[in-house]
PDB file of C-alpha atoms in Angstrom:
ATOM      1  CA  SER B   1       0.119   0.152  -0.184  1.00 50.00           C
ATOM      2  CA  SER B   2       1.002   3.341  -0.729  1.00 62.00           C
ATOM      3  CA  ARG B   3      -0.223   4.881   2.583  1.00 69.00           C
ATOM      4  CA  LYS B   4       2.227   4.975   5.357  1.00 80.00           C
ATOM      5  CA  LYS B   5       0.838   3.547   8.496  1.00 87.00           C
ATOM      6  CA  ARG B   6       0.459   5.237  11.450  1.00 93.00           C
ATOM      7  CA  PRO B   7      -0.082   4.415  14.690  1.00 96.00           C
ATOM      8  CA  TRP B   8      -3.270   5.249  16.774  1.00 97.00           C
ATOM      9  CA  SER B   9      -2.796   8.084  19.211  1.00 97.00           C
ATOM     10  CA  LYS B  10      -4.655   7.995  22.640  1.00 96.00           C
ATOM     11  CA  GLU B  11      -6.441  10.833  21.522  1.00 96.00           C
ATOM     12  CA  GLU B  12      -7.638   9.087  18.049  1.00 97.00           C
ATOM     13  CA  GLU B  13      -8.928   5.934  20.147  1.00 96.00           C
ATOM     14  CA  THR B  14     -10.735   8.157  22.885  1.00 96.00           C
ATOM     15  CA  ALA B  15     -12.533  10.098  19.876  1.00 97.00           C
ATOM     16  CA  LEU B  16     -13.249   6.760  18.312  1.00 97.00           C
ATOM     17  CA  VAL B  17     -14.724   5.231  21.542  1.00 95.00           C
ATOM     18  CA  ARG B  18     -16.831   8.371  21.756  1.00 96.00           C
ATOM     19  CA  ALA B  19     -18.089   8.385  18.661  1.00 97.00           C
ATOM     20  CA  VAL B  20     -18.941   4.774  18.598  1.00 96.00           C
ATOM     21  CA  GLY B  21     -20.996   5.749  21.734  1.00 95.00           C
ATOM     22  CA  GLU B  22     -23.148   8.358  20.159  1.00 96.00           C
ATOM     23  CA  TYR B  23     -23.584   7.086  16.812  1.00 97.00           C
ATOM     24  CA  GLY B  24     -23.095   3.266  17.004  1.00 96.00           C
ATOM     25  CA  GLU B  25     -20.547   0.802  15.164  1.00 96.00           C
ATOM     26  CA  GLY B  26     -21.086   1.210  11.447  1.00 96.00           C
ATOM     27  CA  TYR B  27     -21.513   5.046  11.046  1.00 97.00           C
ATOM     28  CA  TRP B  28     -17.868   5.644   9.834  1.00 98.00           C
ATOM     29  CA  ALA B  29     -18.860   8.087   7.312  1.00 98.00           C
ATOM     30  CA  ASP B  30     -21.345   9.923   9.800  1.00 98.00           C
ATOM     31  CA  ILE B  31     -18.427  10.028  12.774  1.00 98.00           C
ATOM     32  CA  LEU B  32     -15.517  11.262  10.070  1.00 98.00           C
ATOM     33  CA  GLU B  33     -17.660  14.045   8.863  1.00 98.00           C
ATOM     34  CA  ASP B  34     -18.945  15.131  12.623  1.00 97.00           C
ATOM     35  CA  THR B  35     -17.313  18.420  13.905  1.00 97.00           C
ATOM     36  CA  ALA B  36     -16.738  16.858  17.241  1.00 97.00           C
ATOM     37  CA  TYR B  37     -14.283  14.094  15.891  1.00 97.00           C
ATOM     38  CA  LYS B  38     -13.308  15.437  12.505  1.00 96.00           C
ATOM     39  CA  HIS B  39      -9.950  16.821  14.007  1.00 97.00           C
ATOM     40  CA  ASP B  40      -8.933  14.050  15.862  1.00 97.00           C
ATOM     41  CA  LEU B  41      -9.454  11.773  13.573  1.00 98.00           C
ATOM     42  CA  ARG B  42      -8.658  13.368  10.467  1.00 97.00           C
ATOM     43  CA  HIS B  43      -5.587  11.013   9.304  1.00 96.00           C
ATOM     44  CA  ARG B  44      -8.144   8.075   9.048  1.00 97.00           C
ATOM     45  CA  ASP B  45     -10.340   6.845   6.566  1.00 97.00           C
ATOM     46  CA  LYS B  46     -13.679   4.725   7.111  1.00 97.00           C
ATOM     47  CA  VAL B  47     -11.655   1.439   6.694  1.00 97.00           C
ATOM     48  CA  SER B  48      -9.246   2.554   9.412  1.00 97.00           C
ATOM     49  CA  LEU B  49     -12.048   3.313  11.621  1.00 98.00           C
ATOM     50  CA  LYS B  50     -13.914   0.065  11.165  1.00 97.00           C
ATOM     51  CA  ASP B  51     -10.606  -1.930  12.043  1.00 97.00           C
ATOM     52  CA  LYS B  52      -9.554  -0.044  15.211  1.00 96.00           C
ATOM     53  CA  TRP B  53     -12.891  -0.479  16.278  1.00 96.00           C
ATOM     54  CA  ARG B  54     -12.725  -4.613  15.550  1.00 96.00           C
ATOM     55  CA  ASN B  55      -9.353  -4.332  17.763  1.00 94.00           C
ATOM     56  CA  ILE B  56     -10.594  -2.178  20.398  1.00 93.00           C
ATOM     57  CA  LYS B  57     -13.547  -4.639  21.025  1.00 93.00           C
ATOM     58  CA  ALA B  58     -11.155  -7.814  20.900  1.00 91.00           C
ATOM     59  CA  THR B  59      -9.162  -6.357  23.270  1.00 89.00           C
ATOM     60  CA  ASN B  60     -11.885  -5.364  25.392  1.00 86.00           C
ATOM     61  CA  PHE B  61     -13.637  -8.978  25.060  1.00 84.00           C
ATOM     62  CA  LYS B  62      -9.503 -10.362  25.886  1.00 81.00           C
ATOM     63  CA  ARG B  63      -9.518  -8.174  29.563  1.00 81.00           C
ATOM     64  CA  SER B  64     -12.709  -8.862  30.636  1.00 81.00           C
ATOM     65  CA  VAL B  65     -12.403 -13.199  30.083  1.00 81.00           C
ATOM     66  CA  LYS B  66      -9.169 -12.812  32.502  1.00 79.00           C
ATOM     67  CA  LYS B  67     -10.824 -10.369  34.427  1.00 78.00           C
ATOM     68  CA  LYS B  68     -13.285 -12.931  34.935  1.00 75.00           C
ATOM     69  CA  GLN B  69     -11.213 -16.184  35.100  1.00 77.00           C
ATOM     70  CA  LYS B  70      -9.169 -14.665  38.013  1.00 76.00           C
ATOM     71  CA  LEU B  71     -12.503 -14.248  39.736  1.00 76.00           C
ATOM     72  CA  PHE B  72     -13.414 -17.768  39.155  1.00 74.00           C
ATOM     73  CA  ASP B  73      -9.502 -19.022  39.983  1.00 69.00           C
ATOM     74  CA  CYS B  74      -9.163 -21.667  42.740  1.00 60.00           C
ATOM     75  CA  SER B  75      -6.038 -21.078  44.303  1.00 59.00           C
ATOM     76  CA  ASP B  76      -6.773 -23.365  47.223  1.00 56.00           C
ATOM     77  CA  LYS B  77      -6.977 -27.435  46.083  1.00 55.00           C
ATOM     78  CA  ASP B  78      -9.896 -28.294  48.465  1.00 56.00           C
ATOM     79  CA  ASP B  79     -11.762 -25.248  46.734  1.00 55.00           C
ATOM     80  CA  GLU B  80     -11.339 -26.724  43.481  1.00 57.00           C
ATOM     81  CA  ALA B  81     -14.483 -27.726  41.573  1.00 58.00           C
ATOM     82  CA  PRO B  82     -14.364 -31.726  40.322  1.00 61.00           C
ATOM     83  CA  PRO B  83     -13.810 -32.423  36.821  1.00 68.00           C
ATOM     84  CA  LEU B  84     -16.889 -32.398  34.554  1.00 68.00           C
ATOM     85  CA  PRO B  85     -18.035 -36.069  33.270  1.00 68.00           C
ATOM     86  CA  SER B  86     -17.684 -36.796  29.704  1.00 67.00           C
ATOM     87  CA  PRO B  87     -20.855 -36.724  27.532  1.00 68.00           C
ATOM     88  CA  SER B  88     -20.861 -40.533  26.999  1.00 67.00           C
ATOM     89  CA  THR B  89     -21.226 -40.663  31.054  1.00 62.00           C
ATOM     90  CA  ILE B  90     -23.829 -38.293  31.056  1.00 61.00           C
ATOM     91  CA  LYS B  91     -26.018 -40.032  28.075  1.00 61.00           C
ATOM     92  CA  ASN B  92     -25.381 -43.554  30.230  1.00 60.00           C
ATOM     93  CA  GLU B  93     -26.649 -42.141  33.353  1.00 61.00           C
ATOM     94  CA  ARG B  94     -29.732 -40.630  31.577  1.00 59.00           C
ATOM     95  CA  GLN B  95     -30.422 -43.983  30.058  1.00 62.00           C
ATOM     96  CA  GLY B  96     -30.185 -45.793  33.418  1.00 61.00           C
ATOM     97  CA  LEU B  97     -27.064 -47.758  32.219  1.00 54.00           C
ATOM     98  CA  GLN B  98     -23.957 -47.898  34.300  1.00 51.00           C
ATOM     99  CA  TYR B  99     -21.457 -49.466  31.938  1.00 51.00           C
ATOM    100  CA  PRO B 100     -17.837 -48.400  32.262  1.00 55.00           C
ATOM    101  CA  GLU B 101     -17.099 -46.006  29.262  1.00 54.00           C
ATOM    102  CA  SER B 102     -14.521 -48.535  27.911  1.00 51.00           C
ATOM    103  CA  THR B 103     -16.073 -51.298  27.869  1.00 48.00           C
ATOM    104  CA  THR B 104     -19.404 -49.876  26.427  1.00 46.00           C
ATOM    105  CA  THR B 105     -19.817 -51.029  22.490  1.00 50.00           C
ATOM    106  CA  THR B 106     -22.290 -49.930  20.515  1.00 50.00           C
ATOM    107  CA  THR B 107     -24.049 -53.305  20.094  1.00 50.00           C
ATOM    108  CA  THR B 108     -23.805 -54.005  23.735  1.00 50.00           C
ATOM    109  CA  THR B 109     -25.866 -50.438  24.109  1.00 49.00           C
ATOM    110  CA  ARG B 110     -28.303 -51.442  21.263  1.00 51.00           C
ATOM    111  CA  THR B 111     -28.852 -54.746  23.185  1.00 49.00           C
ATOM    112  CA  ALA B 112     -29.155 -53.338  26.499  1.00 52.00           C
ATOM    113  CA  LEU B 113     -31.954 -50.444  25.219  1.00 55.00           C
ATOM    114  CA  THR B 114     -33.999 -52.499  22.680  1.00 54.00           C
ATOM    115  CA  GLY B 115     -33.442 -56.124  23.779  1.00 59.00           C
ATOM    116  CA  SER B 116     -32.124 -57.236  20.402  1.00 54.00           C
ATOM    117  CA  GLU B 117     -28.869 -57.192  18.470  1.00 52.00           C
TER     118      GLU B 117
END
């Protein structure tokens, strides 16, 4: 591309966040025409606004996931939740079958459920 990439300044990021708060996503042309944001975003086009907004959302999502992981982080082994059962174990329990997973076969399950092979 013939255009030189320029890093986003804090002022540009702040203007973009405020503009999306006012206009919503997808109104990039309207944001660029608004005199409240025109000066801070003068070096940007619609595509760069869209791309930067996508990256801001992704970064904020990752941060919120990490915060939630910290909330549920069990550093004490006594507080740890037991491992989740496998889907086949749940299915067998729902059907009232208590076959160990390693010895269960399709034929055995079919026989147990229908009485025929």
